mmCIF file of C-alpha atoms in Angstrom:
data_model
loop_
_atom_site.group_PDB
_atom_site.id
_atom_site.type_symbol
_atom_site.label_atom_id
_atom_site.label_comp_id
_atom_site.label_asym_id
_atom_site.label_seq_id
_atom_site.Cartn_x
_atom_site.Cartn_y
_atom_site.Cartn_z
ATOM 1 C CA MET R 242 1.462 126.043 53.828
ATOM 2 C CA LYS R 243 -2.087 127.169 54.504
ATOM 3 C CA LYS R 244 -3.592 125.569 57.593
ATOM 4 C CA GLN R 245 -7.321 124.328 56.310
ATOM 5 C CA ASN R 246 -10.112 123.948 58.710
ATOM 6 C CA LEU R 247 -12.167 120.529 58.058
ATOM 7 C CA LYS R 248 -15.219 119.965 59.584
ATOM 8 C CA LEU R 249 -16.323 116.218 60.308
ATOM 9 C CA VAL R 250 -19.764 114.850 61.268
ATOM 10 C CA ARG R 251 -19.992 112.255 63.663
ATOM 11 C CA GLY R 252 -20.889 108.812 61.698
ATOM 12 C CA ASP R 253 -20.767 110.382 58.286
ATOM 13 C CA ASP R 254 -18.072 109.729 55.278
ATOM 14 C CA VAL R 255 -16.622 112.486 53.887
ATOM 15 C CA SER R 256 -13.630 113.051 51.798
ATOM 16 C CA PHE R 257 -11.711 116.536 51.367
ATOM 17 C CA ARG R 258 -9.761 117.556 48.077
ATOM 18 C CA PHE R 259 -7.011 120.158 48.059
ATOM 19 C CA SER R 260 -4.894 121.195 45.340
ATOM 20 C CA ILE R 261 -1.017 121.624 46.328
ATOM 21 C CA LYS R 262 0.881 123.973 44.372
ATOM 22 C CA ASP R 263 4.848 124.955 44.678
ATOM 23 C CA SER R 264 5.965 128.688 44.561
ATOM 24 C CA THR R 265 5.647 129.208 41.074
ATOM 25 C CA GLY R 266 2.002 128.361 41.250
ATOM 26 C CA GLN R 267 2.546 124.588 39.235
ATOM 27 C CA PRO R 268 0.843 121.413 40.607
ATOM 28 C CA LEU R 269 3.557 119.552 43.040
ATOM 29 C CA ALA R 270 4.020 115.933 41.822
ATOM 30 C CA LEU R 271 3.207 113.585 44.900
ATOM 31 C CA LYS R 272 3.305 110.571 43.044
ATOM 32 C CA ASP R 273 5.513 108.295 45.217
ATOM 33 C CA LEU R 274 5.053 110.132 48.125
ATOM 34 C CA TRP R 275 3.728 108.914 51.557
ATOM 35 C CA PHE R 276 1.487 110.658 53.605
ATOM 36 C CA ASP R 277 0.563 110.145 57.011
ATOM 37 C CA LEU R 278 -2.259 112.513 58.561
ATOM 38 C CA HIS R 279 -3.229 112.155 62.677
ATOM 39 C CA LEU R 280 -5.960 114.132 64.170
ATOM 40 C CA VAL R 281 -4.909 114.611 67.665
ATOM 41 C CA SER R 282 -6.652 115.617 70.594
ATOM 42 C CA TYR R 283 -4.930 119.158 72.723
ATOM 43 C CA GLN R 284 -4.149 116.192 74.641
ATOM 44 C CA GLY R 285 -1.704 114.540 72.234
ATOM 45 C CA GLU R 286 -3.973 111.539 71.566
ATOM 46 C CA VAL R 287 -4.511 110.304 67.936
ATOM 47 C CA LEU R 288 -7.985 110.648 67.005
ATOM 48 C CA ILE R 289 -8.186 109.692 63.488
ATOM 49 C CA ALA R 290 -5.599 108.502 61.205
ATOM 50 C CA LEU R 291 -5.165 108.248 57.722
ATOM 51 C CA SER R 292 -2.154 107.477 55.190
ATOM 52 C CA THR R 293 -1.434 106.728 51.520
ATOM 53 C CA ASP R 294 -0.814 103.255 52.808
ATOM 54 C CA ASP R 295 -4.282 102.121 53.262
ATOM 55 C CA GLY R 296 -5.807 104.785 50.709
ATOM 56 C CA SER R 297 -7.273 107.139 53.160
ATOM 57 C CA ILE R 298 -5.157 109.521 51.321
ATOM 58 C CA GLU R 299 -5.193 109.675 47.707
ATOM 59 C CA THR R 300 -2.777 111.426 45.430
ATOM 60 C CA ALA R 301 -3.686 110.117 42.087
ATOM 61 C CA GLU R 302 -3.716 113.404 40.254
ATOM 62 C CA ALA R 303 -0.586 116.045 40.067
ATOM 63 C CA GLY R 304 -1.071 118.354 42.631
ATOM 64 C CA GLN R 305 -4.263 116.957 44.041
ATOM 65 C CA MET R 306 -4.459 115.294 47.504
ATOM 66 C CA VAL R 307 -8.012 113.315 48.753
ATOM 67 C CA LEU R 308 -8.405 112.827 52.428
ATOM 68 C CA HIS R 309 -11.213 110.132 53.506
ATOM 69 C CA PHE R 310 -12.737 110.034 56.377
ATOM 70 C CA SER R 311 -15.146 106.943 57.406
ATOM 71 C CA HIS R 312 -18.079 106.852 58.874
ATOM 72 C CA GLN R 313 -16.879 104.291 61.012
ATOM 73 C CA GLN R 314 -13.290 106.749 62.234
ATOM 74 C CA THR R 315 -16.179 109.671 62.467
ATOM 75 C CA ALA R 316 -18.484 107.491 64.760
ATOM 76 C CA ARG R 317 -17.082 107.574 68.034
ATOM 77 C CA ALA R 318 -16.203 111.293 67.821
ATOM 78 C CA GLU R 319 -16.669 112.820 70.959
ATOM 79 C CA TRP R 320 -14.309 115.725 70.538
ATOM 80 C CA THR R 321 -15.311 119.081 68.977
ATOM 81 C CA SER R 322 -11.989 120.595 67.853
ATOM 82 C CA ALA R 323 -8.769 119.074 67.512
ATOM 83 C CA ASN R 324 -5.379 119.410 65.781
ATOM 84 C CA TYR R 325 -4.137 117.374 62.749
ATOM 85 C CA ASP R 326 -0.713 116.426 61.692
ATOM 86 C CA LEU R 327 0.008 116.004 57.686
ATOM 87 C CA GLN R 328 3.412 114.214 57.280
ATOM 88 C CA LEU R 329 5.261 113.998 54.023
ATOM 89 C CA THR R 330 7.612 110.689 53.626
ATOM 90 C CA HIS R 331 9.780 110.657 50.398
ATOM 91 C CA ASP R 332 12.491 107.965 50.297
ATOM 92 C CA TYR R 333 12.032 107.044 53.943
ATOM 93 C CA THR R 334 12.846 110.483 54.835
ATOM 94 C CA ARG R 335 10.299 112.448 57.137
ATOM 95 C CA VAL R 336 10.217 115.768 55.732
#
């Protein structure tokens, strides 16, 4: 999977849309899958958490994922760089 750089601005709402395709270039069926994304400091502290459970990650269209970062989440950002970890769960099995 290709790594993407995400640029957030403190205090702003921002969304990122991604197309996710299989090895043949076809859009992946993302419906009924659960995603969690953790923005993590280099020391391992979770700075921001997104999830399909709370709607901050959307997978409404085939092969399309939208990440929504709210101004409440970015308002207290004091870091300039962080890692993220996107996890997929299907049938209660983490992939």
